[in-house]
Amino acid sequence: MPVARFKSHLATVVDLFRVPVDNPELTRAQFDAFSKQIPLLYFILITNTIAVAYTYVPLAPASLSMIVPGILIAVAGYRTFWWLRQRHVVRSDADILRSLRLTNWIAAPIAAGFTAWSFALYPYGDPFAKSQVAFYMAVTVIGCIFSLMHLRSSALIVTLVVDVPYVVFYFATGEPTLEAMAINNLLVTGAMVTVLIIYYRDFADLVASRKSLLAQQTATQALSDENFRLANLDSLTELPNRRRFFAELSNAFGDAERRKVRVAVGIIDLDGFKPINDNYGHSVGDRVLIEAGRRIREVCEGFGLQRVEFARLGGDEFGLVVCGDPDDADLARLGERIGAQVKLPYQLDTAHTGLSCSIGFASYPEAATTSEALYECADYSLYHAKRHQRGSTVIFSGELEAEIRSRGVIENLLRTSDFGSEMELVFQPIVDAMSEHTAGFETLARWHSPRLGWVSPADFIPAAERIGLIRPLTQALLTRALATAKTWPADVRLSFNLSAHDVCAAEGILPLISIIEKSGLSPRRIDFEITETAVTFDFVRAEQSIATLKAMGCGISLDDFGTGYSSLSHVHRLPLDKIKVDRSFVADVNENPVSHKILPLDKIKVDRSFVADVNENPVSHKIIKSLTGLCDDMEIACVVEGVETRAQLDTLRRLGCDFIQGYYFAKPMSADAIGDYLANERHRLDSAKVVA
């Protein structure tokens, strides 16, 4: 056991004289600190040696007072110069380890050389000169040990090589003063070695903690970078997200302002994505979004000299920031390429889907002077494209600027309008096609603004929807319409239009039900007209609202049939050879005779666009005939609007249309004129019976 303990202690002592090889960070830290202090060590050694040599020039031979110290000073000077050069050299861990080991090997002979020279001078001096040698050795070795404290092994080597002979030599002189100096030097050296070992341990701990701190900082920075990446990344498509888009827009806009060049913002909306999502499910919808994003990104990455930043803004909407001073021709070309790629088929398992996209662009400085306003202009261009040029690219222009100003004026005035005094109701007859007897009236709203005069419903209804006023407007108009209808004969019905916001609101149609119950008018005399677009806005909620109204006894009419997602408005414009019936109509056709009658409808209202040329265009004629046949099979009524001539009426009667609406019978009239209109109708019909 004592042998083992001795070997352990011996190994510990030996380690004190070695440069650590298993800790590159500590070795490098030693080298960095040591390289800054080693020139100071040689400076102390050189200056003190010169002072002693100068003292002994008249006392000792020239070989000891000049030649030997000159050689020693030259070696020290060379080493000083060498270390000064290393301070600016980038070195590898292996180079640093070799340099420190070389220092260990050099420290012993250099220390031995100066010690031997000092002892050789000693006999030639007088008492003062001898004391100077003793003082020189004691002070110089202390300075060297302090300078070598970051390289513990070298400091200990110098201590052993100098101090052990020093103590032995001066004790051998028999001089009490020198013996006292030797003892004093031994005590100071012991204290310094203790301080050296403690300092080195703390230094090593500091380097280790610094390493740990750097590792922690690196991990923290990596985590921060990853969080930043995720915060700016769309999780589905892995494209930059809305946050990143607006950051890029802000940077690009600021750069364009400084350089006085153009920058453009584009917004892309996928046309027809919602039916894909509804019919095939969210899984297929997500894959379509991913594929569409990939296609658009490829177009942006390969678009000429302009740099295009691309991001997903949310849903089926994507954003572009086009840098590099693009002109309108560049934007039109970019929009055309994107549109062409988006229109390509999407083959996903058994689902073969197709869609298009509408794009709105706006450029600085033509369209706006701030990045926020530029985005709003691009958004309005997209709105215009979806409303008037679906599937195409629209670039913000002076005409759109005038339109958006008008839109803003309408919205602002609508917010402050008094629905009771400014909104007026007019009623257009809905006539039985065979008897020509008025079966009901459709309620139409008119807005007379004190500032703008008469404003078209095509302008103020969408504005009310945009600013969230459509539901209170609907409720106010329905209250008045029901009060008017209560004064009509019991066999005359009221037809009232509902928007998508009315039938798809989160709180449902409870306010409308309350109004109906308070009106005192039988729900069985009320027909609510709902467009195809309103139904597709949120089919599930629309279906629930319609079922509730039907349960009360209200009738439901599908308005503008053929202009929504059924796309029948295209059938009479395109030279088609086939129409492919969707699988949803076929799945249960044998089990459910009205499987295509998804909603519990009472009427389908055919858009006026099919009526205008019903006698001249055989395609329009065939479509209306097919629609009347469809309505007959589904056991629902067919209402045709836009009838203006007797010839159109006769044709539609032959085709089997149930109800007619149009200027041929009457234009929309005020509530006060309805009594006279019904009286004149009775007189006309009675006269016709007498003649018959």
XYZ file of C-alpha atoms in Angstrom:
692
model
C 0.000 0.000 0.000
C 2.770 2.543 0.800
C 4.398 1.699 -2.536
C 1.169 2.333 -4.406
C 0.658 5.618 -2.581
C 4.232 6.609 -3.344
C 3.717 5.872 -7.044
C 0.521 7.907 -7.031
C 2.242 10.882 -5.415
C 5.152 10.515 -7.795
C 2.794 10.556 -10.793
C 1.153 13.700 -9.407
C 4.538 15.403 -9.020
C 5.589 14.373 -12.531
C 2.330 15.815 -13.946
C 3.296 19.170 -12.478
C 6.222 19.299 -14.891
C 4.213 18.339 -17.994
C 2.245 20.378 -20.511
C -1.405 19.102 -20.551
C -2.093 17.229 -23.790
C -5.741 16.209 -23.274
C -7.163 19.710 -22.927
C -6.587 21.780 -26.107
C -8.622 24.724 -24.747
C -6.391 24.950 -21.651
C -3.239 24.589 -23.739
C -4.318 27.356 -26.078
C -5.257 29.613 -23.156
C -1.830 28.975 -21.593
C -0.115 29.835 -24.840
C -2.116 33.051 -25.349
C -1.399 34.306 -21.816
C 2.202 33.042 -21.774
C 3.075 34.636 -25.120
C 2.090 38.039 -23.742
C 4.296 37.714 -20.612
C 7.413 35.952 -21.970
C 8.892 39.147 -23.461
C 8.640 40.693 -19.970
C 10.552 37.711 -18.544
C 13.429 38.160 -20.965
C 13.400 41.917 -20.422
C 13.904 41.397 -16.657
C 16.590 38.800 -17.309
C 18.482 40.936 -19.838
C 18.419 44.193 -17.860
C 19.443 42.544 -14.566
C 22.226 40.598 -16.319
C 23.594 43.774 -17.924
C 23.629 45.483 -14.486
C 25.614 42.623 -12.861
C 27.999 42.303 -15.809
C 28.649 46.018 -15.744
C 29.539 45.822 -12.055
C 32.021 42.990 -12.632
C 33.797 44.443 -15.692
C 36.701 45.804 -13.564
C 36.663 42.837 -11.200
C 36.364 39.679 -13.313
C 37.979 38.449 -16.492
C 36.480 39.697 -19.761
C 35.289 36.196 -20.592
C 33.012 36.251 -17.527
C 32.118 39.949 -17.444
C 31.509 40.435 -21.186
C 31.648 37.340 -23.440
C 29.530 34.880 -21.425
C 26.850 37.430 -20.471
C 26.847 38.625 -24.103
C 26.077 35.081 -25.274
C 23.373 34.656 -22.658
C 21.824 38.035 -23.517
C 21.888 37.139 -27.245
C 20.027 33.883 -26.562
C 17.459 35.755 -24.441
C 17.083 38.436 -27.128
C 16.518 35.834 -29.831
C 13.866 34.152 -27.761
C 12.215 37.513 -27.105
C 12.098 38.284 -30.837
C 10.742 34.785 -31.581
C 7.899 35.143 -29.097
C 6.989 38.620 -30.312
C 6.522 37.192 -33.812
C 4.241 34.383 -32.545
C 1.707 36.824 -31.153
C 0.243 37.466 -34.631
C 0.534 33.961 -36.065
C -2.542 31.745 -36.212
C -1.386 28.378 -34.898
C -2.940 24.961 -34.668
C -3.357 23.077 -31.403
C -0.458 20.788 -32.366
C 1.846 23.773 -33.040
C 0.954 25.322 -29.717
C 1.641 22.077 -27.861
C 5.062 21.766 -29.566
C 5.962 25.375 -28.662
C 5.084 24.888 -24.996
C 7.040 21.641 -24.808
C 10.010 23.361 -26.467
C 9.787 26.078 -23.827
C 9.992 23.423 -21.128
C 13.108 21.931 -22.727
C 14.743 25.331 -23.211
C 13.883 26.656 -19.727
C 16.277 24.278 -17.919
C 19.477 24.988 -19.925
C 18.837 28.748 -20.027
C 18.239 28.832 -16.247
C 21.293 26.632 -15.677
C 23.424 28.882 -17.884
C 22.551 32.061 -15.979
C 22.951 30.275 -12.626
C 26.381 28.879 -13.528
C 27.505 32.298 -14.780
C 26.394 33.901 -11.491
C 28.281 31.353 -9.392
C 31.365 31.817 -11.615
C 31.333 35.597 -11.019
C 30.882 35.328 -7.267
C 34.562 34.671 -6.265
C 35.783 37.790 -8.125
C 33.662 40.268 -6.263
C 34.086 42.202 -3.105
C 31.429 41.843 -0.395
C 29.144 44.353 -2.122
C 29.550 42.692 -5.510
C 28.951 39.264 -4.016
C 25.796 40.543 -2.347
C 24.700 41.940 -5.722
C 25.067 38.484 -7.301
C 23.004 36.918 -4.521
C 20.372 39.646 -4.855
C 20.420 39.320 -8.669
C 19.734 35.613 -8.526
C 16.958 35.915 -5.899
C 15.108 38.808 -7.529
C 15.490 37.593 -11.099
C 14.212 34.112 -10.348
C 11.157 35.598 -8.588
C 10.423 37.763 -11.640
C 10.868 34.770 -13.952
C 8.567 32.579 -11.874
C 5.823 35.224 -11.968
C 6.245 35.613 -15.735
C 6.032 31.846 -16.203
C 3.019 31.316 -13.927
C 0.655 30.440 -16.873
C 3.070 27.621 -17.824
C 3.358 25.873 -14.490
C 5.810 23.226 -15.692
C 8.374 25.821 -16.889
C 8.016 27.865 -13.699
C 8.727 24.807 -11.556
C 11.693 23.786 -13.728
C 13.255 27.235 -13.363
C 12.587 27.165 -9.625
C 14.363 23.836 -9.196
C 17.275 24.672 -11.512
C 17.977 28.040 -9.842
C 16.807 27.907 -6.247
C 18.144 24.495 -5.211
C 21.762 25.301 -6.245
C 21.277 28.840 -4.874
C 20.419 27.610 -1.371
C 23.136 24.947 -1.377
C 25.778 27.335 -2.706
C 25.167 30.159 -0.239
C 24.859 27.830 2.725
C 28.269 26.468 1.738
C 29.847 29.942 1.987
C 29.501 29.976 5.792
C 28.515 33.682 5.678
C 25.597 34.258 8.104
C 24.167 37.050 5.909
C 24.204 34.914 2.781
C 22.819 31.954 4.694
C 19.975 34.165 5.922
C 19.340 35.292 2.330
C 19.310 31.653 1.224
C 16.778 30.738 3.921
C 14.682 33.801 3.074
C 14.783 32.938 -0.630
C 13.787 29.348 0.144
C 10.728 30.512 2.136
C 9.672 33.038 -0.526
C 10.132 30.485 -3.247
C 8.012 27.950 -1.334
C 5.280 30.527 -0.891
C 5.480 31.445 -4.586
C 5.247 27.807 -5.669
C 2.151 27.391 -3.477
C 0.614 30.533 -5.024
C 1.652 29.273 -8.455
C -0.092 25.902 -8.010
C -3.288 27.554 -6.660
C -3.266 30.162 -9.422
C -2.752 27.540 -12.102
C -5.624 25.459 -10.714
C -7.928 28.505 -10.727
C -6.723 29.381 -14.209
C -7.551 25.876 -15.434
C -10.989 26.058 -13.757
C -11.612 29.437 -15.371
C -10.743 28.055 -18.789
C -13.043 25.066 -18.186
C -15.913 27.313 -17.077
C -15.320 29.554 -20.070
C -15.451 26.502 -22.303
C -18.705 25.428 -20.663
C -20.092 28.957 -20.984
C -19.130 29.117 -24.659
C -20.758 25.723 -25.248
C -23.886 26.951 -23.495
C -23.856 30.186 -25.479
C -23.390 28.209 -28.689
C -26.304 25.947 -27.815
C -28.408 28.949 -26.829
C -27.545 30.728 -30.069
C -28.343 27.597 -32.075
C -31.682 27.301 -30.275
C -32.359 30.986 -30.860
C -31.509 30.631 -34.545
C -33.801 27.613 -34.836
C -36.625 29.423 -33.033
C -36.158 32.400 -35.343
C -36.265 30.101 -38.357
C -39.415 28.372 -37.151
C -41.043 31.687 -36.243
C -40.507 32.849 -39.820
C -41.406 29.568 -41.541
C -44.774 28.248 -42.645
C -45.051 24.788 -41.097
C -47.079 23.271 -43.959
C -45.267 24.459 -47.079
C -41.915 25.285 -45.411
C -42.031 28.631 -47.189
C -41.377 31.942 -45.434
C -44.502 32.912 -43.511
C -46.502 36.128 -43.140
C -44.148 37.541 -40.483
C -41.112 36.982 -42.700
C -42.947 38.408 -45.722
C -43.644 41.745 -44.071
C -40.089 41.920 -42.720
C -38.747 41.384 -46.254
C -41.219 43.929 -47.605
C -40.075 46.526 -45.069
C -36.392 45.940 -45.903
C -36.957 45.946 -49.661
C -39.087 49.086 -49.455
C -36.440 50.936 -47.429
C -33.757 49.894 -49.924
C -35.901 51.051 -52.861
C -36.453 54.421 -51.168
C -32.709 54.939 -50.679
C -31.798 53.864 -54.208
C -34.757 55.613 -55.875
C -35.853 52.461 -57.716
C -39.095 50.534 -58.001
C -40.191 47.661 -55.814
C -43.434 45.716 -56.265
C -45.722 43.699 -54.029
C -47.813 40.849 -55.379
C -50.590 38.838 -53.738
C -51.663 35.494 -55.182
C -54.972 33.794 -54.409
C -55.763 30.276 -55.634
C -59.080 30.214 -57.484
C -61.126 27.091 -56.886
C -59.126 25.843 -53.917
C -62.066 25.799 -51.511
C -64.116 23.287 -53.552
C -61.029 21.038 -53.717
C -60.640 21.257 -49.956
C -64.350 20.587 -49.379
C -64.726 17.764 -51.906
C -61.481 15.852 -51.336
C -60.637 16.759 -47.752
C -57.991 18.805 -45.991
C -55.265 16.235 -46.631
C -55.578 16.653 -50.400
C -55.986 20.405 -49.936
C -52.732 20.586 -47.980
C -50.890 18.661 -50.687
C -52.269 20.992 -53.345
C -51.044 23.988 -51.339
C -47.587 22.437 -50.983
C -47.370 21.675 -54.701
C -48.692 25.111 -55.714
C -46.163 26.777 -53.392
C -43.348 24.707 -54.881
C -44.324 25.663 -58.434
C -44.591 29.362 -57.658
C -41.251 29.322 -55.826
C -39.537 27.741 -58.842
C -40.925 30.475 -61.092
C -39.731 33.172 -58.663
C -36.246 31.671 -58.343
C -35.787 31.559 -62.097
C -37.209 34.970 -62.913
C -34.544 36.969 -64.770
C -32.591 39.717 -63.062
C -35.219 40.587 -60.476
C -34.981 39.119 -56.985
C -38.374 37.789 -55.911
C -39.115 37.038 -52.246
C -41.947 34.527 -51.941
C -44.020 33.610 -48.861
C -47.268 32.010 -47.812
C -49.523 34.586 -46.192
C -52.135 32.126 -44.957
C -54.847 29.842 -46.317
C -54.552 29.724 -50.105
C -52.929 33.163 -50.325
C -49.264 33.806 -51.170
C -47.191 36.992 -51.276
C -44.393 38.306 -53.506
C -41.857 41.092 -53.064
C -40.268 41.866 -56.429
C -36.981 43.785 -56.142
C -34.575 44.960 -58.848
C -36.548 47.890 -60.317
C -39.274 45.858 -62.112
C -41.548 47.559 -64.633
C -45.158 46.667 -65.413
C -44.085 44.392 -68.263
C -41.884 42.418 -65.850
C -44.762 42.032 -63.400
C -47.182 40.967 -66.141
C -44.665 38.399 -67.384
C -44.106 37.080 -63.849
C -47.848 36.835 -63.269
C -48.315 35.010 -66.560
C -45.628 32.441 -65.698
C -47.027 31.846 -62.235
C -50.544 31.486 -63.594
C -49.390 28.995 -66.222
C -47.656 26.839 -63.624
C -50.531 26.926 -61.160
C -53.014 25.875 -63.873
C -51.147 22.656 -64.644
C -52.995 19.536 -63.407
C -52.504 18.262 -59.864
C -52.509 14.474 -59.801
C -52.954 13.316 -56.207
C -53.767 9.621 -55.781
C -57.227 9.131 -57.263
C -58.046 12.831 -57.188
C -57.227 14.810 -60.314
C -57.573 18.445 -59.357
C -57.128 21.647 -61.254
C -57.189 25.292 -60.229
C -56.015 28.720 -61.312
C -54.869 31.834 -59.528
C -55.636 35.529 -59.460
C -52.754 37.935 -58.843
C -52.692 41.570 -57.791
C -49.564 43.743 -58.109
C -48.718 47.252 -56.915
C -45.442 49.156 -57.389
C -43.587 51.822 -55.435
C -43.541 54.764 -55.997
C -46.465 54.818 -58.462
C -49.063 53.154 -56.232
C -48.062 54.164 -52.682
C -45.382 55.839 -50.589
C -45.360 53.406 -47.627
C -44.940 49.658 -47.486
C -48.285 49.238 -45.692
C -50.148 51.262 -48.310
C -48.341 49.374 -51.081
C -49.596 46.071 -49.685
C -53.147 47.444 -49.472
C -52.971 48.515 -53.114
C -51.801 45.050 -54.134
C -54.630 43.551 -52.088
C -57.143 45.752 -53.892
C -55.681 44.728 -57.245
C -56.248 41.110 -56.211
C -59.802 41.947 -55.131
C -60.433 43.545 -58.525
C -58.956 40.528 -60.309
C -61.123 38.052 -58.406
C -64.231 40.133 -58.960
C -63.782 41.100 -62.609
C -60.838 39.177 -64.126
C -60.653 35.909 -62.200
C -57.621 33.822 -63.103
C -55.580 36.758 -64.406
C -53.047 39.348 -63.236
C -54.076 42.915 -62.373
C -51.540 45.703 -61.802
C -52.622 48.661 -59.696
C -53.403 51.651 -61.897
C -54.913 55.104 -61.817
C -58.344 53.651 -62.542
C -58.083 51.331 -59.553
C -56.861 54.210 -57.415
C -60.003 56.172 -58.298
C -62.087 53.082 -57.618
C -60.508 52.488 -54.236
C -61.024 56.098 -53.266
C -64.698 55.751 -54.177
C -64.823 52.492 -52.241
C -63.308 54.203 -49.210
C -65.819 57.037 -49.416
C -68.702 54.553 -49.608
C -67.404 52.584 -46.633
C -66.905 55.697 -44.503
C -70.344 57.081 -45.316
C -71.956 53.686 -44.773
C -70.486 53.547 -41.260
C -72.255 56.773 -40.328
C -75.445 56.258 -42.343
C -78.905 56.040 -40.820
C -80.363 52.839 -42.236
C -83.860 53.907 -41.252
C -83.864 57.158 -43.242
C -81.294 56.587 -45.981
C -82.126 53.018 -47.025
C -85.209 52.529 -49.149
C -86.959 49.350 -50.210
C -88.396 48.648 -53.634
C -90.241 45.523 -54.701
C -90.241 43.702 -58.021
C -93.073 41.293 -58.848
C -92.499 37.568 -59.263
C -95.233 36.395 -61.644
C -96.686 32.936 -62.249
C -95.647 32.112 -65.814
C -98.922 30.450 -66.782
C -101.552 32.557 -65.022
C -99.525 35.794 -65.086
C -100.730 36.369 -61.556
C -98.256 37.971 -59.113
C -97.165 35.319 -56.669
C -94.844 37.533 -54.661
C -92.388 40.421 -54.585
C -88.618 40.403 -54.303
C -87.267 42.985 -51.880
C -84.472 45.165 -53.263
C -82.533 47.751 -51.247
C -81.629 51.220 -52.478
C -79.349 53.675 -50.669
C -79.843 57.383 -51.024
C -76.778 58.974 -49.454
C -77.098 62.664 -48.542
C -73.610 63.162 -49.991
C -73.402 60.711 -52.912
C -77.042 60.493 -53.943
C -78.256 57.112 -55.168
C -75.685 54.361 -54.613
C -76.008 51.033 -56.427
C -76.485 47.854 -54.347
C -73.569 46.414 -56.348
C -71.422 48.997 -54.540
C -72.835 49.334 -51.036
C -73.704 45.659 -50.358
C -70.073 44.458 -50.853
C -68.924 47.476 -48.843
C -71.240 46.518 -45.976
C -69.851 42.982 -46.103
C -66.254 44.248 -45.992
C -66.738 46.510 -42.997
C -68.959 44.123 -41.034
C -72.258 46.012 -41.392
C -74.105 43.560 -43.621
C -75.816 41.702 -40.771
C -77.256 44.794 -39.013
C -78.223 46.122 -42.461
C -79.982 42.848 -43.301
C -81.844 42.888 -39.993
C -82.998 46.491 -40.457
C -84.175 45.870 -44.025
C -85.901 42.571 -43.147
C -87.851 44.257 -40.342
C -89.186 46.870 -42.745
C -89.831 44.358 -45.533
C -91.878 42.097 -43.239
C -93.907 45.052 -42.021
C -94.675 45.962 -45.645
C -95.540 42.389 -46.652
C -98.015 42.156 -43.778
C -100.221 44.659 -45.641
C -100.375 42.524 -48.791
C -102.992 39.925 -49.666
C -102.459 36.607 -47.883
C -101.538 34.783 -51.112
C -98.667 37.158 -51.983
C -95.216 36.049 -50.797
C -92.155 38.064 -49.830
C -88.752 37.169 -51.316
C -85.729 38.480 -49.398
C -82.015 38.144 -50.191
C -79.499 36.902 -47.602
C -75.723 37.255 -47.919
C -73.073 34.687 -47.079
C -72.451 36.535 -43.808
C -76.096 36.168 -42.849
C -76.311 32.406 -43.309
C -72.737 31.543 -42.257
C -72.330 33.699 -39.146
C -70.938 31.961 -36.072
C -73.983 32.935 -33.993
C -76.290 31.562 -36.674
C -79.533 33.091 -37.898
C -81.136 33.534 -34.498
C -81.541 37.331 -34.943
C -83.434 36.745 -38.212
C -85.685 34.173 -36.577
C -86.451 36.635 -33.799
C -87.375 39.324 -36.331
C -89.690 36.937 -38.190
C -91.469 35.908 -35.003
C -91.962 39.513 -33.894
C -93.263 40.622 -37.305
C -96.488 38.632 -37.081
C -96.092 37.528 -40.716
C -96.415 33.810 -41.315
C -93.042 32.254 -42.162
C -94.818 30.285 -44.908
C -95.201 33.535 -46.866
C -91.444 34.210 -46.810
C -88.842 33.036 -49.344
C -85.171 33.643 -48.592
C -82.891 33.904 -51.617
C -79.320 32.621 -51.176
C -76.635 32.681 -53.864
C -74.429 29.730 -54.796
C -71.425 31.755 -53.601
C -73.019 32.158 -50.169
C -73.570 28.415 -49.930
C -69.961 27.593 -50.840
C -68.643 30.215 -48.412
C -69.243 27.780 -45.541
C -71.356 24.896 -46.746
C -71.816 23.184 -43.378
C -73.030 26.280 -41.575
C -75.125 27.359 -44.556
C -76.787 23.941 -44.606
C -77.614 24.258 -40.909
C -79.087 27.745 -41.356
C -81.184 26.676 -44.335
C -82.523 23.642 -42.459
C -83.552 25.898 -39.557
C -85.404 28.317 -41.821
C -87.100 25.423 -43.591
C -88.222 24.005 -40.255
C -89.968 27.321 -39.536
C -91.851 27.036 -42.819
C -89.822 29.546 -44.850
C -89.059 28.858 -48.502
C -85.489 28.771 -49.818
C -84.477 29.906 -53.301
C -81.054 29.390 -54.841
C -80.356 32.718 -56.531
C -78.308 33.312 -59.708
C -78.099 29.591 -60.412
C -75.487 28.852 -63.071
C -73.119 31.676 -62.200
C -71.386 30.152 -59.170
C -69.219 27.076 -58.808
C -71.579 25.110 -61.049
C -70.134 27.356 -63.807
C -73.132 26.907 -66.129
C -72.603 30.509 -67.194
C -69.590 29.206 -69.140
C -71.497 26.468 -70.902
C -73.293 28.763 -73.350
C -70.081 30.759 -73.996
C -67.674 27.888 -74.737
C -67.754 25.419 -77.662
C -67.899 22.361 -75.398
C -68.250 18.760 -76.539
C -68.868 17.101 -73.166
C -69.959 17.952 -69.647
C -68.595 15.590 -66.978
C -70.876 14.969 -64.011
C -69.053 14.996 -60.690
C -68.793 11.784 -58.648
C -70.825 13.367 -55.839
C -73.943 13.083 -58.038
C -73.287 9.429 -58.836
C -72.304 7.900 -55.493
C -75.843 7.206 -54.269
C -77.865 7.842 -57.385
C -79.605 4.435 -57.091
C -80.388 4.752 -53.405
C -81.298 8.427 -53.260
C -83.460 9.745 -56.104
C -82.580 13.295 -55.140
C -78.926 12.705 -54.289
C -77.989 15.808 -56.225
C -80.474 17.816 -54.203
C -78.023 18.415 -51.357
C -79.867 21.450 -49.974
C -83.610 21.470 -49.185
C -84.521 24.040 -51.853
C -87.944 25.204 -52.971
C -86.891 27.243 -55.990
C -83.936 27.717 -58.308
C -83.589 31.170 -59.762
C -81.958 31.273 -63.193
C -79.711 34.233 -63.924
C -80.819 36.809 -66.484
C -77.718 36.152 -68.607
C -79.414 33.041 -70.044
C -82.610 34.919 -70.944
C -81.286 37.823 -73.005
C -80.671 35.727 -76.138
C -82.942 32.777 -75.423
C -84.683 33.196 -78.772
C -81.516 33.859 -80.786
C -78.992 31.532 -79.170
C -79.914 27.830 -79.361
C -77.407 27.025 -76.609
C -79.141 29.355 -74.145
C -82.460 27.873 -75.200
C -81.204 24.327 -74.492
C -79.677 25.257 -71.164
C -82.908 26.787 -69.864
C -84.811 23.773 -71.122
C -82.404 21.502 -69.261
C -82.679 23.595 -66.107
C -86.466 23.480 -66.155
C -86.254 19.727 -66.609
C -83.813 19.524 -63.704
C -86.159 21.546 -61.496
C -89.115 19.379 -62.518
C -87.187 16.207 -61.611
C -86.133 17.690 -58.293
C -89.724 18.845 -57.633
C -88.717 22.457 -57.103
C -89.867 25.609 -58.856
C -87.828 27.396 -61.525
C -87.763 31.194 -61.421
C -86.319 33.063 -64.406
C -85.338 36.708 -64.067
C -84.556 39.356 -66.653
C -87.645 38.850 -68.873
C -88.251 42.014 -70.894
C -90.320 40.986 -73.951
C -93.443 39.001 -74.715
C -91.443 36.743 -77.009
C -89.136 35.783 -74.160
C -92.126 35.126 -71.919
C -93.807 32.867 -74.467
C -90.607 30.880 -75.005
C -90.018 30.441 -71.297
C -93.604 29.304 -70.780
C -93.177 26.675 -73.482
C -89.943 25.526 -71.820
C -91.807 24.938 -68.570
C -90.599 27.856 -66.402
C -92.756 28.297 -63.314
C -92.210 31.928 -62.354
C -91.091 35.005 -64.265
C -89.431 38.190 -63.099
C -88.477 41.162 -65.220
C -89.290 44.538 -66.676
C -91.921 43.041 -68.986
C -94.285 42.965 -66.030
C -92.916 45.773 -63.880
C -89.813 47.512 -62.698
C -89.038 47.558 -58.973
C -91.603 49.783 -57.242
C -92.037 51.439 -53.892
C -94.244 49.938 -51.193
C -96.879 52.612 -51.806
C -97.221 51.602 -55.473
C -97.900 47.927 -54.802
C -101.608 48.425 -54.051
C -102.231 50.128 -57.391
C -100.108 47.534 -59.207
C -102.118 44.629 -57.747
C -105.406 46.408 -58.509
C -104.392 46.993 -62.115
C -103.303 43.374 -62.404
C -106.652 42.112 -61.143
C -108.417 44.378 -63.612
C -106.194 43.147 -66.454
C -106.679 39.489 -65.581
C -110.457 39.929 -65.152
C -110.665 41.657 -68.523
C -108.700 38.818 -70.094
C -111.169 36.290 -68.648
C -114.154 38.210 -70.065
C -112.546 38.309 -73.489
C -111.749 34.607 -73.261
